[in-house]
mmCIF file of C-alpha atoms and ligand atoms in Angstrom:
data_model
loop_
_atom_site.group_PDB
_atom_site.id
_atom_site.type_symbol
_atom_site.label_atom_id
_atom_site.label_comp_id
_atom_site.label_asym_id
_atom_site.label_seq_id
_atom_site.Cartn_x
_atom_site.Cartn_y
_atom_site.Cartn_z
ATOM 1 C CA MET A 484 121.693 127.711 68.056
ATOM 2 C CA SER A 485 118.162 127.670 68.615
ATOM 3 C CA SER A 486 116.640 124.630 70.611
ATOM 4 C CA THR A 487 113.203 122.780 69.136
ATOM 5 C CA SER A 488 109.514 123.285 69.736
ATOM 6 C CA SER A 489 108.973 122.287 72.935
ATOM 7 C CA SER A 490 106.930 122.815 76.992
ATOM 8 C CA VAL A 491 109.689 121.665 78.664
ATOM 9 C CA THR A 492 110.617 124.399 81.612
ATOM 10 C CA THR A 493 114.352 125.277 80.625
ATOM 11 C CA SER A 494 116.537 127.403 83.068
ATOM 12 C CA SER A 495 115.570 130.354 81.310
ATOM 13 C CA ASP A 496 112.178 129.857 82.242
ATOM 14 C CA ILE A 497 112.359 129.949 85.650
ATOM 15 C CA HIS A 498 110.198 132.296 88.113
ATOM 16 C CA PRO A 499 112.498 134.868 88.979
ATOM 17 C CA ASP A 500 111.555 133.586 93.145
ATOM 18 C CA ILE A 501 111.963 129.944 92.347
ATOM 19 C CA ALA A 502 115.721 129.347 93.664
ATOM 20 C CA GLU A 503 115.313 125.684 92.754
ATOM 21 C CA VAL A 504 113.750 123.201 90.201
ATOM 22 C CA ILE A 505 113.402 119.919 92.926
ATOM 23 C CA ILE A 506 110.554 118.656 89.959
ATOM 24 C CA THR A 507 110.591 119.420 86.375
ATOM 25 C CA GLU A 508 107.590 119.736 84.747
ATOM 26 C CA LYS A 509 107.896 117.215 81.830
ATOM 27 C CA GLU A 510 108.902 115.017 85.030
ATOM 28 C CA ILE A 511 105.717 115.443 86.507
ATOM 29 C CA ARG A 512 104.698 115.180 82.890
ATOM 30 C CA ALA A 513 105.819 111.758 83.155
ATOM 31 C CA LYS A 514 104.941 110.424 86.717
ATOM 32 C CA VAL A 515 100.895 111.589 86.342
ATOM 33 C CA THR A 516 100.823 109.270 82.805
ATOM 34 C CA GLU A 517 102.357 106.593 85.541
ATOM 35 C CA LEU A 518 100.220 106.980 88.857
ATOM 36 C CA ALA A 519 97.586 107.241 85.974
ATOM 37 C CA ALA A 520 98.144 104.225 84.083
ATOM 38 C CA GLN A 521 98.601 101.763 87.945
ATOM 39 C CA VAL A 522 94.777 103.149 88.900
ATOM 40 C CA ARG A 523 93.673 102.315 85.748
ATOM 41 C CA ALA A 524 95.028 99.013 85.587
ATOM 42 C CA ASP A 525 94.481 98.792 89.166
ATOM 43 C CA TYR A 526 90.104 99.866 88.787
ATOM 44 C CA ALA A 527 90.548 97.491 85.419
ATOM 45 C CA ASP A 528 88.281 95.099 87.223
ATOM 46 C CA THR A 529 85.388 97.622 87.588
ATOM 47 C CA GLU A 530 83.371 99.159 85.362
ATOM 48 C CA GLN A 531 81.560 101.518 87.314
ATOM 49 C CA PRO A 532 82.535 105.320 88.119
ATOM 50 C CA VAL A 533 85.831 105.979 89.897
ATOM 51 C CA LEU A 534 84.810 109.243 92.011
ATOM 52 C CA LEU A 535 87.936 111.476 92.447
ATOM 53 C CA VAL A 536 87.910 113.648 95.519
ATOM 54 C CA ALA A 537 90.124 116.222 95.630
ATOM 55 C CA ILE A 538 90.780 119.193 97.971
ATOM 56 C CA LEU A 539 90.851 122.774 96.761
ATOM 57 C CA LYS A 540 92.464 124.572 95.854
ATOM 58 C CA GLY A 541 96.297 122.844 95.663
ATOM 59 C CA ALA A 542 95.771 119.580 93.529
ATOM 60 C CA VAL A 543 93.262 121.206 90.738
ATOM 61 C CA MET A 544 96.426 120.999 88.536
ATOM 62 C CA PHE A 545 97.610 117.249 89.352
ATOM 63 C CA MET A 546 93.555 116.230 90.072
ATOM 64 C CA ALA A 547 92.803 117.857 86.455
ATOM 65 C CA ASP A 548 95.650 116.227 84.635
ATOM 66 C CA PHE A 549 94.958 112.788 86.283
ATOM 67 C CA ALA A 550 91.771 112.988 85.639
ATOM 68 C CA ARG A 551 92.388 112.937 81.872
ATOM 69 C CA GLU A 552 95.325 110.790 82.143
ATOM 70 C CA LEU A 553 93.175 107.854 83.583
ATOM 71 C CA GLY A 554 91.214 107.197 80.636
ATOM 72 C CA ARG A 555 87.741 105.513 82.345
ATOM 73 C CA PRO A 556 84.842 106.349 83.489
ATOM 74 C CA LEU A 557 84.638 108.885 86.380
ATOM 75 C CA GLU A 558 83.129 111.944 88.406
ATOM 76 C CA LEU A 559 84.628 114.518 90.200
ATOM 77 C CA GLU A 560 84.627 116.095 93.471
ATOM 78 C CA PHE A 561 85.710 118.545 95.313
ATOM 79 C CA MET A 562 86.259 120.039 98.697
ATOM 80 C CA ALA A 563 88.037 123.092 100.350
ATOM 81 C CA ILE A 564 88.937 122.341 103.609
ATOM 82 C CA SER A 565 91.275 125.236 106.402
ATOM 83 C CA SER A 566 93.138 123.698 108.613
ATOM 84 C CA TYR A 567 93.565 125.633 111.934
ATOM 85 C CA GLY A 568 97.106 126.761 112.984
ATOM 86 C CA ALA A 569 100.081 128.330 110.832
ATOM 87 C CA SER A 570 99.769 129.135 107.738
ATOM 88 C CA THR A 571 102.624 126.618 106.531
ATOM 89 C CA SER A 572 102.378 123.596 108.993
ATOM 90 C CA SER A 573 99.602 121.802 109.609
ATOM 91 C CA SER A 574 98.194 121.276 113.457
ATOM 92 C CA GLY A 575 95.565 118.449 111.859
ATOM 93 C CA VAL A 576 92.747 120.108 113.226
ATOM 94 C CA VAL A 577 89.855 120.971 110.247
ATOM 95 C CA ARG A 578 87.670 122.696 108.875
ATOM 96 C CA ILE A 579 85.482 121.824 106.396
ATOM 97 C CA LEU A 580 85.010 125.208 104.359
ATOM 98 C CA LYS A 581 82.828 123.244 100.903
ATOM 99 C CA ASP A 582 81.591 119.914 101.362
ATOM 100 C CA LEU A 583 81.134 117.099 98.487
ATOM 101 C CA ASP A 584 78.646 117.880 96.762
ATOM 102 C CA ARG A 585 77.055 114.229 96.673
ATOM 103 C CA GLU A 586 77.337 111.130 99.109
ATOM 104 C CA ILE A 587 79.867 108.743 98.304
ATOM 105 C CA GLU A 588 78.301 105.994 100.137
ATOM 106 C CA GLY A 589 79.144 103.188 97.831
ATOM 107 C CA LYS A 590 80.883 104.353 95.712
ATOM 108 C CA ARG A 591 84.898 103.608 94.590
ATOM 109 C CA VAL A 592 86.459 106.952 95.750
ATOM 110 C CA ILE A 593 89.532 108.021 95.649
ATOM 111 C CA LEU A 594 91.406 110.719 97.181
ATOM 112 C CA VAL A 595 93.703 113.017 95.215
ATOM 113 C CA GLU A 596 96.155 114.614 97.239
ATOM 114 C CA ASP A 597 98.558 117.203 96.026
ATOM 115 C CA ILE A 598 101.437 117.165 98.879
ATOM 116 C CA ILE A 599 101.768 115.098 102.315
ATOM 117 C CA ASP A 600 103.825 116.896 104.576
ATOM 118 C CA SER A 601 102.846 115.821 108.779
ATOM 119 C CA GLY A 602 100.132 113.794 107.053
ATOM 120 C CA LEU A 603 97.570 115.166 109.431
ATOM 121 C CA THR A 604 95.216 116.615 107.488
ATOM 122 C CA LEU A 605 95.544 113.266 105.150
ATOM 123 C CA SER A 606 94.763 110.668 108.286
ATOM 124 C CA TRP A 607 91.479 112.983 109.156
ATOM 125 C CA LEU A 608 90.752 114.057 105.465
ATOM 126 C CA LEU A 609 90.551 109.245 105.820
ATOM 127 C CA ARG A 610 88.516 108.984 108.888
ATOM 128 C CA ASN A 611 86.085 111.618 107.655
ATOM 129 C CA LEU A 612 85.821 110.339 104.067
ATOM 130 C CA ALA A 613 85.909 106.608 104.830
ATOM 131 C CA SER A 614 82.942 107.625 107.872
ATOM 132 C CA ARG A 615 81.216 108.128 105.085
ATOM 133 C CA ASN A 616 80.284 104.718 103.669
ATOM 134 C CA PRO A 617 82.261 104.316 100.078
ATOM 135 C CA ALA A 618 82.804 100.626 98.609
ATOM 136 C CA SER A 619 86.700 102.021 98.656
ATOM 137 C CA LEU A 620 89.094 104.383 99.516
ATOM 138 C CA ASP A 621 92.599 104.394 98.188
ATOM 139 C CA VAL A 622 94.748 107.475 98.352
ATOM 140 C CA VAL A 623 97.100 108.994 95.560
ATOM 141 C CA ALA A 624 99.654 111.533 95.766
ATOM 142 C CA LEU A 625 101.767 113.367 93.706
ATOM 143 C CA PHE A 626 104.464 114.779 96.298
ATOM 144 C CA ARG A 627 105.321 113.124 99.595
ATOM 145 C CA LYS A 628 107.725 114.777 102.745
ATOM 146 C CA PRO A 629 109.952 112.492 104.316
ATOM 147 C CA GLU A 630 107.989 113.183 107.434
ATOM 148 C CA ALA A 631 104.916 111.113 106.113
ATOM 149 C CA VAL A 632 106.112 108.023 106.791
ATOM 150 C CA ARG A 633 106.061 108.575 110.160
ATOM 151 C CA VAL A 634 102.472 108.892 109.375
ATOM 152 C CA PRO A 635 100.072 105.342 109.791
ATOM 153 C CA VAL A 636 97.835 106.334 106.762
ATOM 154 C CA GLU A 637 98.797 103.901 103.775
ATOM 155 C CA VAL A 638 98.887 105.983 100.713
ATOM 156 C CA LYS A 639 98.465 103.253 97.850
ATOM 157 C CA TYR A 640 99.853 105.128 94.934
ATOM 158 C CA VAL A 641 102.818 108.029 95.416
ATOM 159 C CA GLY A 642 104.966 110.176 93.537
ATOM 160 C CA PHE A 643 107.965 111.672 94.413
ATOM 161 C CA ASP A 644 109.464 111.408 97.647
ATOM 162 C CA ILE A 645 110.971 115.567 98.077
ATOM 163 C CA PRO A 646 113.310 116.904 100.720
ATOM 164 C CA ASN A 647 111.614 118.622 103.402
ATOM 165 C CA SER A 648 111.484 122.372 102.211
ATOM 166 C CA TYR A 649 108.386 124.270 101.155
ATOM 167 C CA VAL A 650 107.369 123.972 97.933
ATOM 168 C CA VAL A 651 105.439 125.711 95.465
ATOM 169 C CA GLY A 652 104.304 125.155 91.523
ATOM 170 C CA TYR A 653 101.807 122.709 90.021
ATOM 171 C CA GLY A 654 99.099 124.134 91.939
ATOM 172 C CA LEU A 655 100.724 124.030 95.227
ATOM 173 C CA ASP A 656 101.258 128.254 96.643
ATOM 174 C CA TYR A 657 102.792 130.182 98.701
ATOM 175 C CA ALA A 658 100.381 133.554 99.964
ATOM 176 C CA GLU A 659 98.532 132.686 96.026
ATOM 177 C CA ARG A 660 101.080 132.881 94.729
ATOM 178 C CA TYR A 661 102.843 130.526 92.299
ATOM 179 C CA ARG A 662 100.496 128.059 91.553
ATOM 180 C CA GLU A 663 100.198 127.826 87.780
ATOM 181 C CA LEU A 664 104.114 127.472 87.726
ATOM 182 C CA PRO A 665 104.273 124.271 85.729
ATOM 183 C CA TYR A 666 107.270 122.178 88.145
ATOM 184 C CA LEU A 667 107.564 121.860 91.603
ATOM 185 C CA GLY A 668 109.955 124.278 92.960
ATOM 186 C CA ALA A 669 111.162 125.997 96.038
ATOM 187 C CA LEU A 670 111.365 129.625 96.994
ATOM 188 C CA LYS A 671 114.507 131.890 97.558
ATOM 189 C CA PRO A 672 114.743 132.716 101.212
ATOM 190 C CA GLU A 673 113.997 136.427 100.464
ATOM 191 C CA VAL A 674 110.133 135.613 98.974
ATOM 192 C CA TYR A 675 109.787 134.415 102.775
ATOM 193 C CA SER A 676 110.340 138.303 104.154
ATOM 194 C CA ASP A 677 108.758 140.134 101.808
HETATM 195 P P1 LIG B 717 100.391 118.197 106.200
HETATM 196 O O1 LIG B 717 98.715 117.922 106.876
HETATM 197 O O2 LIG B 717 100.590 116.495 105.529
HETATM 198 O O3 LIG B 717 101.066 118.372 107.480
HETATM 199 O O4 LIG B 717 100.641 119.245 104.869
HETATM 200 C C1 LIG B 717 99.380 118.828 103.533
HETATM 201 C C2 LIG B 717 98.704 120.230 102.991
HETATM 202 O O5 LIG B 717 99.794 121.571 103.799
HETATM 203 C C3 LIG B 717 99.101 120.207 101.692
HETATM 204 O O6 LIG B 717 97.637 119.620 101.482
HETATM 205 C C4 LIG B 717 99.175 121.431 101.303
HETATM 206 O O7 LIG B 717 97.926 121.850 101.382
HETATM 207 C C5 LIG B 717 100.161 121.619 102.405
HETATM 208 N N1 LIG B 717 101.516 121.516 102.496
HETATM 209 C C6 LIG B 717 102.317 121.119 102.460
HETATM 210 N N2 LIG B 717 104.117 121.220 102.712
HETATM 211 C C7 LIG B 717 103.807 122.418 101.670
HETATM 212 C C8 LIG B 717 104.888 122.285 101.367
HETATM 213 O O8 LIG B 717 105.890 122.039 101.071
HETATM 214 N N3 LIG B 717 104.114 123.615 100.484
HETATM 215 C C9 LIG B 717 102.789 123.942 99.795
HETATM 216 N N4 LIG B 717 102.899 125.155 98.954
HETATM 217 N N5 LIG B 717 102.136 123.991 100.574
HETATM 218 C C10 LIG B 717 102.280 122.656 101.472
#
């Protein structure tokens, strides 16, 4: 029996290092469309381009898809940061490796986040961006882990609340790998110990 032509991920094309698909490609696509529709409606009162700010590199896939779905004038900016401390957990102490190319004063800024875990990175970023006096500052985050609810920052748009495990795919890496996977997955434990 042959399946119909589709780009939806099936079990036969799951990467061998992935233990479990947490969110499928199809679910991600539908959610990006839904988030973009919400944001488009909320920003319908302004002709001014919104300025999407994403943090390299994890949010690149989400940024690209979200920007195309948004269907309104926008500008793109990127920052690169590194957090000090252990590689798979955030310390909240952040160093800017690449800053925004332009001023954001007076702009309607939306921070496009891949994943919120402890929320420490996000709370630092929001303080940093707010200090540059944007006209408004919202956050859209595709994935959020349970710890994040303890962080006293307002995330207006959230895609998925996910379980508390280390995930890869759709831009998220482990040692720079797996960013290209179109779904969000959990790695097999043996991959960490290699
Ligand atoms: P937080 O400061 O919220 O603890 O961490 C946020 C950042 O840590 C994210 O932007 C992402 O770069 C990284 N991160 C947190 N959880 C995960 C995860 O499960 N997988 C990957 N690949 N990165 C994560």
